[in-house]
PDB file of C-alpha atoms in Angstrom:
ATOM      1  CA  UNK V 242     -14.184 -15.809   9.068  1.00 69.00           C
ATOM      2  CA  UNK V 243     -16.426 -12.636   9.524  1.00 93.00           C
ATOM      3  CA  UNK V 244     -14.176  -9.983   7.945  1.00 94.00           C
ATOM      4  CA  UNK V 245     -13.250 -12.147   5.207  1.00 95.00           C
ATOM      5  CA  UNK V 246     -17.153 -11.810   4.195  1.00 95.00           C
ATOM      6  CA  UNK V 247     -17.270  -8.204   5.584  1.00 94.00           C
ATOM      7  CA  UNK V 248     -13.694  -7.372   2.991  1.00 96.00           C
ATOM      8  CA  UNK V 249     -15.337  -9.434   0.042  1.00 95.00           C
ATOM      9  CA  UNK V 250     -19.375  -7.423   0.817  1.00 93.00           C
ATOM     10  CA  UNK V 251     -17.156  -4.261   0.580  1.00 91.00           C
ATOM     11  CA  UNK V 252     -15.429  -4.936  -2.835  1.00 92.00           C
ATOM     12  CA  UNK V 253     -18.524  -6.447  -4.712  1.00 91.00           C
ATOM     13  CA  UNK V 254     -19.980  -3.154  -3.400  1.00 86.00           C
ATOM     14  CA  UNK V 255     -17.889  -0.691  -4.127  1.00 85.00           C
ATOM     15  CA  UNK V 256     -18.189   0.473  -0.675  1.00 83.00           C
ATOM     16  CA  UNK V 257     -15.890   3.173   0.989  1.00 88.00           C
ATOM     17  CA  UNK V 258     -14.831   1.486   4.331  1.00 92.00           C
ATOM     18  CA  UNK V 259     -12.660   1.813   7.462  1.00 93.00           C
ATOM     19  CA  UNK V 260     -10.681  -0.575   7.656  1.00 95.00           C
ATOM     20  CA  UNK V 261      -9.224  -0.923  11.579  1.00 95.00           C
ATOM     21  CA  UNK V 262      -5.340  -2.656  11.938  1.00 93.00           C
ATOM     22  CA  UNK V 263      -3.365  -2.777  14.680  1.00 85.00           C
ATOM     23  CA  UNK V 264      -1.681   0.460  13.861  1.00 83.00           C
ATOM     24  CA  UNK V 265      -4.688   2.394  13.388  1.00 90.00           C
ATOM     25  CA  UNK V 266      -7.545   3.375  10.910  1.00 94.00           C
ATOM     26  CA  UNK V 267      -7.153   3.639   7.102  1.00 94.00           C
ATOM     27  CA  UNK V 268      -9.925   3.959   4.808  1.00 93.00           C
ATOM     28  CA  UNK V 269     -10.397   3.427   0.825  1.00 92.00           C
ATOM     29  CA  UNK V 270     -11.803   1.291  -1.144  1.00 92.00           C
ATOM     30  CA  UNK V 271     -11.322  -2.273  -0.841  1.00 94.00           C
ATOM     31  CA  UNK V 272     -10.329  -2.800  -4.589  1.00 93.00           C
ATOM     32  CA  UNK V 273      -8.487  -6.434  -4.607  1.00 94.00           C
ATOM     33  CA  UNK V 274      -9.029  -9.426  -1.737  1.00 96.00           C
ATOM     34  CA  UNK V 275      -7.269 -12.866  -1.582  1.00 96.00           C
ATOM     35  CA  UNK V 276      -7.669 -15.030   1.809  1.00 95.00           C
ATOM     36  CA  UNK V 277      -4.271 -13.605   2.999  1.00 95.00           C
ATOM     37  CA  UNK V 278      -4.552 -10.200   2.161  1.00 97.00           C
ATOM     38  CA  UNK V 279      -6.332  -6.874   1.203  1.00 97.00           C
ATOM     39  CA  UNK V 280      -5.566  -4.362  -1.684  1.00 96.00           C
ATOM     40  CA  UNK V 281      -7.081  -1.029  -0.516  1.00 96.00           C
ATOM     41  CA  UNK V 282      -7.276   2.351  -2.360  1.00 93.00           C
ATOM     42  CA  UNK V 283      -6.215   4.809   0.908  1.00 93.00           C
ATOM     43  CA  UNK V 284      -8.474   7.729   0.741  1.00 90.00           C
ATOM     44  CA  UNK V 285      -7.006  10.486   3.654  1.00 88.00           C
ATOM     45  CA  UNK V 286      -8.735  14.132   4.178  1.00 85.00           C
ATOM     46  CA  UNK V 287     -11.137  13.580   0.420  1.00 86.00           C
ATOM     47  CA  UNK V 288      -7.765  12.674  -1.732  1.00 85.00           C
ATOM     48  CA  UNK V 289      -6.379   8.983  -3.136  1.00 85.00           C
ATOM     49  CA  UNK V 290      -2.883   8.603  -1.266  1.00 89.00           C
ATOM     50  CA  UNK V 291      -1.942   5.230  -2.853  1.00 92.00           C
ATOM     51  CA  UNK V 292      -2.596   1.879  -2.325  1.00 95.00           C
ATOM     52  CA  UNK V 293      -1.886  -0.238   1.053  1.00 95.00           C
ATOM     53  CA  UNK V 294      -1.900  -3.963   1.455  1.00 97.00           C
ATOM     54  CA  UNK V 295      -2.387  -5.648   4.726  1.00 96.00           C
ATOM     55  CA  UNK V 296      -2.729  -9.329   6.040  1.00 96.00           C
ATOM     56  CA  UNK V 297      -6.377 -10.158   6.353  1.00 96.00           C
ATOM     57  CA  UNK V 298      -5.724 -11.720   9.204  1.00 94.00           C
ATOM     58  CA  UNK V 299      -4.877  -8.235  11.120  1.00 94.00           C
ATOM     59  CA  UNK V 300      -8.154  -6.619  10.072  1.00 96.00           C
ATOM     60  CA  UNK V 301      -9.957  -5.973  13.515  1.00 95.00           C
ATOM     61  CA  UNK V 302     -12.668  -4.380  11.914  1.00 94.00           C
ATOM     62  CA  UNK V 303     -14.595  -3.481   8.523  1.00 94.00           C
ATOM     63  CA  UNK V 304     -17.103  -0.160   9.059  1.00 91.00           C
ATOM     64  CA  UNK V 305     -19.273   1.262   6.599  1.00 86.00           C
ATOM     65  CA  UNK V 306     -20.077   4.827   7.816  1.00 77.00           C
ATOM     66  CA  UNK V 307     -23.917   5.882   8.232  1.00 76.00           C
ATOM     67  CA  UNK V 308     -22.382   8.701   6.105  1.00 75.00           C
ATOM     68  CA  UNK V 309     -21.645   6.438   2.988  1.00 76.00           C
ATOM     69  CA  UNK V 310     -23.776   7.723   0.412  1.00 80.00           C
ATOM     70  CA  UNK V 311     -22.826  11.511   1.420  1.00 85.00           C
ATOM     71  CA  UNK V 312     -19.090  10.110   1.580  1.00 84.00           C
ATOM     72  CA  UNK V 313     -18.847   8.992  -1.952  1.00 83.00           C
ATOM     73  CA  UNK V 314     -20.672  12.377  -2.898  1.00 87.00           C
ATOM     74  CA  UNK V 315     -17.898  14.522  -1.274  1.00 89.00           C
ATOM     75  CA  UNK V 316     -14.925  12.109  -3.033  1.00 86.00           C
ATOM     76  CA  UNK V 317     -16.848  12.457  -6.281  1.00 85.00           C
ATOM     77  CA  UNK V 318     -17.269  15.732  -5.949  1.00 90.00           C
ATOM     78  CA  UNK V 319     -13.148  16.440  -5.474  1.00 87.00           C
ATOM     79  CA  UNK V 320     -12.881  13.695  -8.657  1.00 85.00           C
ATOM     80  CA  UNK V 321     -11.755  10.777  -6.323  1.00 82.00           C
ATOM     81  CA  UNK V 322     -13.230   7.525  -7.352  1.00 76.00           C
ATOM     82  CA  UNK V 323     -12.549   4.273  -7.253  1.00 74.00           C
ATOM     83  CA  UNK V 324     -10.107   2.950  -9.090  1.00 70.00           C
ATOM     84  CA  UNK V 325      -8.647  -0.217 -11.310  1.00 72.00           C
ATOM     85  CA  UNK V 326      -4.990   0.536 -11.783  1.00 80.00           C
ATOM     86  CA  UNK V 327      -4.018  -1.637  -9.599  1.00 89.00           C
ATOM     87  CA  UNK V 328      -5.455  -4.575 -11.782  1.00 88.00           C
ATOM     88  CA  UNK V 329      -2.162  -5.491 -12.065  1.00 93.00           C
ATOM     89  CA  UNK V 330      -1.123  -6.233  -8.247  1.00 94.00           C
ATOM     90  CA  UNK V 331      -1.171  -9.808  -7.274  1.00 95.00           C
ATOM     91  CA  UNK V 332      -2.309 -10.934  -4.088  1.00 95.00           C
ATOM     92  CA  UNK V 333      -1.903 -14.959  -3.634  1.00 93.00           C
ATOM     93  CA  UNK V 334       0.492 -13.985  -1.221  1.00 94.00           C
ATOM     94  CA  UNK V 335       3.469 -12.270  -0.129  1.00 96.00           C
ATOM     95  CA  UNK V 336       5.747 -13.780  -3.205  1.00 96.00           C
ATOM     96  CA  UNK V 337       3.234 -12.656  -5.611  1.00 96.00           C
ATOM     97  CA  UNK V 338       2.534  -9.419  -3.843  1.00 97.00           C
ATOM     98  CA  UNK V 339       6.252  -8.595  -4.187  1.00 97.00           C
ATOM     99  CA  UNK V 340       6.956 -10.110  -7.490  1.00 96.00           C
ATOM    100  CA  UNK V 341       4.159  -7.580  -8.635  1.00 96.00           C
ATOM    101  CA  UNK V 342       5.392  -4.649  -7.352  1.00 96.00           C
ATOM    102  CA  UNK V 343       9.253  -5.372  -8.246  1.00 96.00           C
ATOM    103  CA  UNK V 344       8.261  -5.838 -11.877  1.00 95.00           C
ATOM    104  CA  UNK V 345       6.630  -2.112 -11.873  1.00 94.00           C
ATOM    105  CA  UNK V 346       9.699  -1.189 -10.216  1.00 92.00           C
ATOM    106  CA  UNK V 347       7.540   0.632  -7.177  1.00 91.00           C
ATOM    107  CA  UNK V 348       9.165   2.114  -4.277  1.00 93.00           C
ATOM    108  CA  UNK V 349       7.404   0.155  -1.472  1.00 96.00           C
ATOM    109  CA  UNK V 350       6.870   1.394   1.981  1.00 95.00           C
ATOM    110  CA  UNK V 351       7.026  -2.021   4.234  1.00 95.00           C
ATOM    111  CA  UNK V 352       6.141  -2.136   7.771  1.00 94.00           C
ATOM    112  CA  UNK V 353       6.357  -4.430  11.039  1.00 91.00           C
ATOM    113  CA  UNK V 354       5.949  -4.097  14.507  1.00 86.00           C
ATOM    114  CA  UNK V 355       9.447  -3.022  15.173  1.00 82.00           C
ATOM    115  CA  UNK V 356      10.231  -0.433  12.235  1.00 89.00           C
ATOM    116  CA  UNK V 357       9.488   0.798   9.095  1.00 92.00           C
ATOM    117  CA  UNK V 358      11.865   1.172   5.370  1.00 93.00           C
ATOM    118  CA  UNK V 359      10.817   2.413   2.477  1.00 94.00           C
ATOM    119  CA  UNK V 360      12.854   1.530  -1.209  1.00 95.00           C
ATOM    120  CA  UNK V 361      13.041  -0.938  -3.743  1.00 95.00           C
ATOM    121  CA  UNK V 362      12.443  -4.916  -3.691  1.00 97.00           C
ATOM    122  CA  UNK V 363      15.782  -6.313  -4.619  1.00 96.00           C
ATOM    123  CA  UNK V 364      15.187 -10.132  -3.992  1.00 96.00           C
ATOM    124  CA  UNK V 365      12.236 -12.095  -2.979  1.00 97.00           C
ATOM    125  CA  UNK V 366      12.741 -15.425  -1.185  1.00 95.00           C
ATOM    126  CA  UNK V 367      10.472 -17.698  -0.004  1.00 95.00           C
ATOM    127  CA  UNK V 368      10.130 -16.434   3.420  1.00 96.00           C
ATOM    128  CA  UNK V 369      11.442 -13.012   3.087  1.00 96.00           C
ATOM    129  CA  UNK V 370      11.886  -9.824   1.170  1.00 97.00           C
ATOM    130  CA  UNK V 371      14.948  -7.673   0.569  1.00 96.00           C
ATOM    131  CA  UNK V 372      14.621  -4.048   0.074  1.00 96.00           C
ATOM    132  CA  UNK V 373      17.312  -2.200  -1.022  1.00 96.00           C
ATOM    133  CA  UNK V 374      16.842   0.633   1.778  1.00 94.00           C
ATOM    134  CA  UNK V 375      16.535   4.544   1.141  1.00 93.00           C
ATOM    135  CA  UNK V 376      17.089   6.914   3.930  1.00 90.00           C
ATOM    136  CA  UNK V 377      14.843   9.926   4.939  1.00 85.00           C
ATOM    137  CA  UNK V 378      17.283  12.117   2.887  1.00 87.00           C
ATOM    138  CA  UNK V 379      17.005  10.448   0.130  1.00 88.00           C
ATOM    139  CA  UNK V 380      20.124   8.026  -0.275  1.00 89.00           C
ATOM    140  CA  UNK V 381      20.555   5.027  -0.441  1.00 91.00           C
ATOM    141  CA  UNK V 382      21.771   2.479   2.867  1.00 93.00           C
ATOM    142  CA  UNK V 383      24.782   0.742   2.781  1.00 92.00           C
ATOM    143  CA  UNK V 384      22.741  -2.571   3.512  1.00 93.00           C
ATOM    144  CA  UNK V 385      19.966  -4.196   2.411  1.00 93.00           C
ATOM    145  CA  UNK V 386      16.840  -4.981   4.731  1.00 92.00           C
ATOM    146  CA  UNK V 387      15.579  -8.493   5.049  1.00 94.00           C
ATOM    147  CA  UNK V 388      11.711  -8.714   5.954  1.00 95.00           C
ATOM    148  CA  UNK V 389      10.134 -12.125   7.155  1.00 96.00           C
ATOM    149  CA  UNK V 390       6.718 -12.385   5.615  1.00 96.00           C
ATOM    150  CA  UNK V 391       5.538 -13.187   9.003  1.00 94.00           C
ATOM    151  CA  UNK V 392       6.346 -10.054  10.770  1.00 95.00           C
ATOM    152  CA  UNK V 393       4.800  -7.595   7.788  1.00 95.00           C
ATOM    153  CA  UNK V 394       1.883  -5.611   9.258  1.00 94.00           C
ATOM    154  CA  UNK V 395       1.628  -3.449   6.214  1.00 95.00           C
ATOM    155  CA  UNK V 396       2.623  -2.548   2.185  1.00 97.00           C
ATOM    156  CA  UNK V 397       2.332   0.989   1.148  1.00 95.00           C
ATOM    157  CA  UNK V 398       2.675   2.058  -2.719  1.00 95.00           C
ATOM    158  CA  UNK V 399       1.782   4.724  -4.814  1.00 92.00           C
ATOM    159  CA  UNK V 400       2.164   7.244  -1.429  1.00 90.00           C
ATOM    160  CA  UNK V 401       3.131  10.343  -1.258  1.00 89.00           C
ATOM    161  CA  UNK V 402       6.089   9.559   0.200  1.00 88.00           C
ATOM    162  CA  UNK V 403       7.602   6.433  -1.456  1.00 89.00           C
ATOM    163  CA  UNK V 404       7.007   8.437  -4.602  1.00 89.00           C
ATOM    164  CA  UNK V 405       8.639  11.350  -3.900  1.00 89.00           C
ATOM    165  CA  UNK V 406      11.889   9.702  -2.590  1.00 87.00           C
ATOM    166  CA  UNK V 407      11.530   7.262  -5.752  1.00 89.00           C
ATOM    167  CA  UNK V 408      11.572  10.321  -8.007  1.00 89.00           C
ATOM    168  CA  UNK V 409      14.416  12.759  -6.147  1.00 89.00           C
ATOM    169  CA  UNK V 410      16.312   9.277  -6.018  1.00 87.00           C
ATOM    170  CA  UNK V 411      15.826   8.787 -10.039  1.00 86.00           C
ATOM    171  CA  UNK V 412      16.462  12.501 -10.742  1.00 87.00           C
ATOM    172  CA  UNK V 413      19.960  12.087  -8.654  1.00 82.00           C
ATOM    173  CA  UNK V 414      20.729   9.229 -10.725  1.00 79.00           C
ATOM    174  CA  UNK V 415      20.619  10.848 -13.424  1.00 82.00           C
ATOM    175  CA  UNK V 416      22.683  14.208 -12.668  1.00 79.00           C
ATOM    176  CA  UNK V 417      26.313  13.906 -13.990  1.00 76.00           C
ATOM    177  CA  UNK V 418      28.635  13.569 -10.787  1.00 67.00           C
ATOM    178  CA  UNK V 419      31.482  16.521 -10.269  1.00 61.00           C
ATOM    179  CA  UNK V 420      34.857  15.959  -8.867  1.00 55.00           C
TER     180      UNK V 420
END
């Protein structure tokens, strides 16, 4: 398994990478790697935007730039380095992945072929996960969202946009109601 020894190369190294999945490019830092998935710190336009996790198994490709050195200059240089806070993410698999982020109480961002939600884990089975579903405007659906583990291309965390919708959803919560 190549890109199993590329992933692991990149996190003894440090290494900024590009990472290339079947819905594109994202690069980071590969920061945490199990044999079914990768934790990586997503670096867009010189600035961390959270944490993504992604089946190993869909990696196409691991690329370190001929621009590496210079690359982790210009991130320095803006204050972006690498990071450990998520030490505390568990990646034996899906379960633990979920289990990990539920007990933070993160707003995930989970994505498959066929769609995209973004909210909070509610259960965790042994094939699936529930989120509890938030809308683009910010409330909450009426039903829950069942994910099979198999058809998960992608976790996000720690984004932009899972944490803005996590805190306008925590401030609402928190406003008295009128009648």
């Amino acid at each position: 398994m190549e890109i199993y020894k590329d992933l692991q190369k990149a996190l003894n190294a440090g290494t900024y990478v590009r990472l290339t999945l079947a819905d594109g490019e994202h690069e980071g830092f590969v920061i945490a790697l199990s044999p079914a998935l990768v934790l990586l710190q997503a670096i867009h336009e010189w600035q961390d935007v959270g944490a993504l996790v992604a089946p190993v198994e869909t990696v196409e490709a691991v690329e370190i730039s001929d621009y590496h050195d210079d690359q982790i200059k210009i991130l320095d240089f803006n204050s972006v380095k690498r990071t450990k806070r998520y030490g505390w993410v568990r990646l034996g698999g899906w379960q633990d992945l979920f289990k990990s982020l539920q007990f933070k109480e993160k707003f995930v961002v989970v994505s498959a072929e066929d769609g995209t939600e973004v909210g909070l884990i509610d259960t965790i089975e042994a094939d699936c996960v529930v989120i509890k579903a938030i809308d683009p405007g910010g409330n909450w659906q009426a039903d829950e969202v069942e994910w099979p583990f198999d058809d998960i291309t992608l976790v996000q965390f720690d984004d932009s946009y899972s944490r803005t919708l996590q805190r306008y959803v925590e401030k609402r919560a928190s406003q008295p109601t009128s009648h």
